[in-house]
Each structure stands twice: as C-alpha cells, then as structure tokens.
Amino acid sequence: MPLVHMKDMLTHAHENGYAIAAFDLVSLHFLEAIMQAAEETEAPVILSLAESHFDYFDFELAMAATVAAARRASVPVAIHLDHGHSLDSAVRGINLGCTGVMVDASHHPFDENVRITREVVDMAHACGVPVEGELGYVPGVEGEDAERHPGEIAYTTPEEAERFVAETGVDFLAVSIGTVHGRMKGEPRLDFERLAAINERLGIPLVIHGGTGLSDEQFRRLIAHGVSKINYYTALSDAAARIIAANVRDNAQGYTGLMKGVRRAIAEECIRCIRLWGSAGRAGEVLKAAQPWREVEHLIIYNVEGIDEEETRRRIEEGRKVLSRIPGVRRVDTGTAVRPDARYRHAWLIRFAHEEVIASYRDHPDHVRYADEKFRPVAADRISIDYLLD
Ligand code: 13P
C-alpha cells in the first residue's frame, strides 16, 4: 500500500537535498510510463493531474486508474491535483483520491491569492491533505510554446513569501524565479539569489513549475536551494510526439501502431529526470520516513422505524447525494441485508480519504442537517464504527 503522505515525502527530500518528480499525466500511457520509471529507478514519485488538461481525459476515470497504479506500486507514491481552478476543484480532487492539492490563485493580487488559498488550506487540512500554494506568476501553458505565454513573469519576493506562508498555512510553496511553463527557445535565466533568500526564510519544501527546458546545472542549483518538487510535463509530451511522428513516417497502421514505443519514450525521459534530481534509489528511505496514506471506512448498520419502505428509499437516495459532496468523502455505498432476518437490515459504508475526515465530516453542516432531520429520528437502533483501513 505505497500511497504515502506527500508532506512526509517532500520533507524527506528537503532535508536530504534532492527533489521528487511531479510528472503530469494525460493518458494511461503516461501513467504506466511514470510508474515504470519510478519502479525501475526505485524512486518516490508524484502522479500529477492538471486541471488545464481535463479537456483531454475524464478526470474521474483517470483518477480511478491513478489510485489503482499507486496502490499496487512498490515505491512510495502521492497523487496531486495540479493547478486546480477553484475550491470546488480541490474538493473534487480529494474526493476522487488526490493526497495533495494545489489551487493556483497566483494571477490574483496578493490579498486575493491569500484569501483563496487560505480557504483551500482550511478545507484540505480538515481532510488530512497537504496544500501547495503559488506566489508570483509562472506564465505559460504546459505542452505549448512558452513564447505564446499569457502575461509576464512576476517574481516571488522573500518578504511576501514569508507573509504568504504565515497567512495561508500552505505546506509547500511554488515560487517564480524565472521558469516558464511549456516549450522554450533558449535557456531561461533563473534568479538563484532570490531562491536562496526564500529558502532561508521559509524552511519548507519549495516547488518549481515549468521544469521543461532547464539545464542539468540549473536543476542541481535549484535543488541545492531548497527545491524538493519539480513539475514536469512538456518534455514528456514531446518525447511521445516524436515517437508518434516516427511511426507515421514508418507507415505504422492504426492507433496501436501509432502508439508503439510511446510508453518507453516517456519512461526514458522520466528516468533521466529522476536520476538527475537525486530521487533514484530513495524509495526504501521514504517508505520508512513517510506515514502510509490510510483511508477510513465509516460503517453504520441500522434498522428503520416509523417510515415506510418508499420513504426509507427516498431518504437513502437523498443521503447518498448530500453526503458524497462533503469534503473528504471518497465514496458512499448503501445496502440491504441479504438475509431478511439479519439483526440489522440496512448499511451505510462511507469511505473517508483520511482519519482527519471523521471529525470534519461529523461537524459539516450538510451532515449535521441530514443526520438530525432525516436519519437519527428514524434510526435509533444502530451501530456506527470507524475502521482505519490496512
Ligand atoms: P513544463 O510543461 O514546462 O514541464 O511544466 C510543467 C508544470 O509546471 C506543471 O505544473
């Protein structure tokens, strides 16, 4: 069960002077390639899904595959929502299985960025999930030419970074020191002095967006100054595209013909980065240092009194809708006993993302209202137990 706490993972990287790759995935080929690379190099890895890519895949289906890949891995894995657009996106990400979230409000003025990020932190921390904030503006779009980027770079200042972390409570900070998302002509100029000053003041894991196009030496210097998570996508996408183009030139037939070799090409670029950033061979240490990510099953078995079968069904349906939207609720299942003479006739099986959700779910106004008005008055005969899952 190698899903681990992302905060423990990144703290280990920060304390030991290396960076963990956060590769954005846009298809099953990417997911398989990233996991192959991490397992071959015995590296911790972050599987990252960016909201700007949601036009290219179904987030819900991709998350089901991503969680399954993380669970069967032999290396420590975290699952991250990258560049979420809103608080609702972060809730959706956590409820689908993200163990870390970022909502990017960096294009807003400082106070507005603080307000939006603070809301996300309050919600996510109540679910046990760490948050990445971004301060300063890293322009560009992953997978596109950086020259087409909307807006200019806004550099992060050490003073604002300190205030931002104190006022929002973010666990990791993405900083703007000269990188740009997407494909670049030439080498970007990075402000390492600024990065060193930010790292000195904050002492928390720093994140670099726009990893594509940086030189080996630049990566080494970023990591030496506290960068513990590097976001990387465009170079993987280009490696895949080069293979597809070569397959076209070779007259490959059909979809599978065009895709031949794509997975390996992506994996090789991932392996290059993992080795360069120093996370290769660290899986064992991280598995020891990081708490495993454990979900909780909130189980209720009960009998109903005072309402008929039809009203019972109606209330269960309503509960499924209302409760599944509460932050940290991964799944709501309900059922009826197979044997009619069972001691308890009905069951709720509510899966929480993490132990922290037990309290935040209990006190959530939607849960309180539903439980007090629709459930408890007709289900006095019940047993509720929370199980920490192995
Ligand atoms: P690149 O596409 O430039 O590698 O950047 C990826 C990124 O920062 C995702 O958040």
Short mmCIF file of N, CA, C and O in Angstrom, two decimals, residues 302-324 332 334 346-348 366 369-380:
data_model
loop_
_atom_site.label_atom_id
_atom_site.label_comp_id
_atom_site.label_asym_id
_atom_site.label_seq_id
_atom_site.Cartn_x
_atom_site.Cartn_y
_atom_site.Cartn_z
N TYR A 302 -28.03 -0.43 10.68
CA TYR A 302 -29.18 0.14 11.41
C TYR A 302 -30.51 -0.47 10.95
O TYR A 302 -30.61 -1.09 9.89
N ASN A 303 -31.53 -0.24 11.81
CA ASN A 303 -32.91 -0.56 11.45
C ASN A 303 -33.72 0.72 11.42
O ASN A 303 -33.36 1.70 12.10
N VAL A 304 -34.77 0.73 10.61
CA VAL A 304 -35.61 1.92 10.45
C VAL A 304 -36.95 1.71 11.16
O VAL A 304 -37.50 0.62 11.12
N GLU A 305 -37.43 2.79 11.76
CA GLU A 305 -38.74 2.75 12.46
C GLU A 305 -39.54 3.98 12.11
O GLU A 305 -38.96 5.08 12.01
N GLY A 306 -40.86 3.84 11.94
CA GLY A 306 -41.74 5.00 11.81
C GLY A 306 -41.94 5.52 10.40
O GLY A 306 -42.73 6.44 10.20
N ILE A 307 -41.21 5.00 9.39
CA ILE A 307 -41.45 5.40 7.99
C ILE A 307 -41.53 4.13 7.13
O ILE A 307 -40.97 3.10 7.50
N ASP A 308 -42.25 4.25 5.99
CA ASP A 308 -42.42 3.04 5.17
C ASP A 308 -41.21 2.84 4.25
O ASP A 308 -40.30 3.66 4.20
N GLU A 309 -41.25 1.73 3.49
CA GLU A 309 -40.14 1.35 2.60
C GLU A 309 -39.81 2.45 1.60
O GLU A 309 -38.65 2.74 1.34
N GLU A 310 -40.89 3.05 1.03
CA GLU A 310 -40.67 4.04 -0.01
C GLU A 310 -39.95 5.29 0.54
O GLU A 310 -39.01 5.80 -0.06
N GLU A 311 -40.40 5.73 1.72
CA GLU A 311 -39.76 6.89 2.36
C GLU A 311 -38.32 6.54 2.77
O GLU A 311 -37.41 7.36 2.67
N THR A 312 -38.12 5.30 3.20
CA THR A 312 -36.75 4.86 3.54
C THR A 312 -35.85 5.00 2.31
O THR A 312 -34.76 5.57 2.38
N ARG A 313 -36.29 4.50 1.15
CA ARG A 313 -35.51 4.56 -0.10
C ARG A 313 -35.20 6.02 -0.46
O ARG A 313 -34.09 6.36 -0.83
N ARG A 314 -36.24 6.86 -0.33
CA ARG A 314 -36.10 8.27 -0.70
C ARG A 314 -35.01 8.94 0.16
O ARG A 314 -34.15 9.64 -0.32
N ARG A 315 -35.05 8.65 1.46
CA ARG A 315 -34.07 9.27 2.37
C ARG A 315 -32.66 8.75 2.10
O ARG A 315 -31.69 9.49 2.20
N ILE A 316 -32.56 7.46 1.78
CA ILE A 316 -31.22 6.91 1.47
C ILE A 316 -30.67 7.61 0.22
O ILE A 316 -29.52 8.03 0.19
N GLU A 317 -31.51 7.76 -0.81
CA GLU A 317 -31.08 8.43 -2.05
C GLU A 317 -30.60 9.84 -1.77
O GLU A 317 -29.55 10.28 -2.25
N GLU A 318 -31.40 10.56 -0.97
CA GLU A 318 -31.04 11.95 -0.62
C GLU A 318 -29.70 11.98 0.12
O GLU A 318 -28.82 12.79 -0.18
N GLY A 319 -29.55 11.05 1.07
CA GLY A 319 -28.30 10.98 1.84
C GLY A 319 -27.10 10.71 0.95
O GLY A 319 -26.05 11.31 1.10
N ARG A 320 -27.26 9.80 -0.02
CA ARG A 320 -26.14 9.49 -0.92
C ARG A 320 -25.68 10.75 -1.64
O ARG A 320 -24.49 11.00 -1.79
N LYS A 321 -26.67 11.56 -2.10
CA LYS A 321 -26.34 12.80 -2.84
C LYS A 321 -25.65 13.80 -1.93
O LYS A 321 -24.58 14.33 -2.26
N VAL A 322 -26.28 14.08 -0.79
CA VAL A 322 -25.78 15.14 0.11
C VAL A 322 -24.42 14.77 0.69
O VAL A 322 -23.48 15.58 0.69
N LEU A 323 -24.28 13.55 1.16
CA LEU A 323 -23.07 13.17 1.90
C LEU A 323 -21.87 13.00 0.99
O LEU A 323 -20.74 13.27 1.39
N SER A 324 -22.11 12.57 -0.26
CA SER A 324 -20.95 12.32 -1.14
C SER A 324 -20.27 13.62 -1.57
O SER A 324 -19.16 13.60 -2.07
N VAL A 332 -19.77 6.77 -1.18
CA VAL A 332 -20.89 6.43 -0.30
C VAL A 332 -21.58 5.21 -0.89
O VAL A 332 -22.11 5.26 -2.00
N THR A 334 -24.50 2.14 -0.03
CA THR A 334 -25.57 1.74 0.90
C THR A 334 -26.01 0.33 0.51
O THR A 334 -25.83 -0.08 -0.64
N HIS A 346 -30.18 -2.49 7.30
CA HIS A 346 -29.57 -1.53 6.35
C HIS A 346 -28.14 -1.19 6.73
O HIS A 346 -27.75 -1.31 7.90
N ALA A 347 -27.38 -0.74 5.72
CA ALA A 347 -25.99 -0.34 5.99
C ALA A 347 -25.60 0.89 5.18
O ALA A 347 -26.03 1.06 4.03
N TRP A 348 -24.80 1.74 5.81
CA TRP A 348 -24.07 2.79 5.10
C TRP A 348 -22.60 2.41 5.17
O TRP A 348 -22.11 2.08 6.26
N ASP A 366 -23.89 20.08 6.29
CA ASP A 366 -24.75 19.22 5.46
C ASP A 366 -24.98 17.87 6.14
O ASP A 366 -26.07 17.29 6.07
N ARG A 369 -27.29 18.46 9.31
CA ARG A 369 -28.69 18.65 8.93
C ARG A 369 -29.33 17.32 8.52
O ARG A 369 -30.40 16.95 8.99
N TYR A 370 -28.65 16.59 7.67
CA TYR A 370 -29.21 15.32 7.19
C TYR A 370 -29.38 14.33 8.36
O TYR A 370 -30.44 13.69 8.51
N ALA A 371 -28.34 14.23 9.18
CA ALA A 371 -28.38 13.26 10.28
C ALA A 371 -29.48 13.61 11.28
O ALA A 371 -30.26 12.74 11.70
N ASP A 372 -29.57 14.91 11.63
CA ASP A 372 -30.56 15.31 12.66
C ASP A 372 -31.99 15.27 12.15
O ASP A 372 -32.91 14.93 12.89
N GLU A 373 -32.18 15.62 10.86
CA GLU A 373 -33.56 15.73 10.36
C GLU A 373 -34.05 14.44 9.70
O GLU A 373 -35.23 14.10 9.82
N LYS A 374 -33.15 13.75 8.98
CA LYS A 374 -33.63 12.65 8.15
C LYS A 374 -33.23 11.27 8.62
O LYS A 374 -33.85 10.28 8.25
N PHE A 375 -32.16 11.19 9.39
CA PHE A 375 -31.65 9.85 9.71
C PHE A 375 -31.86 9.44 11.17
O PHE A 375 -32.57 8.48 11.45
N ARG A 376 -31.28 10.22 12.09
CA ARG A 376 -31.31 9.78 13.50
C ARG A 376 -32.73 9.57 14.04
O ARG A 376 -32.96 8.59 14.76
N PRO A 377 -33.72 10.45 13.69
CA PRO A 377 -35.07 10.25 14.24
C PRO A 377 -35.69 8.89 13.86
O PRO A 377 -36.56 8.41 14.57
N VAL A 378 -35.24 8.30 12.73
CA VAL A 378 -35.86 7.02 12.31
C VAL A 378 -34.91 5.84 12.45
O VAL A 378 -35.25 4.72 12.08
N ALA A 379 -33.68 6.09 12.96
CA ALA A 379 -32.70 5.01 13.02
C ALA A 379 -32.03 4.96 14.39
O ALA A 379 -30.79 4.93 14.50
N ALA A 380 -32.85 4.93 15.43
CA ALA A 380 -32.29 4.90 16.79
C ALA A 380 -31.55 3.57 17.04
O ALA A 380 -30.58 3.52 17.80
#
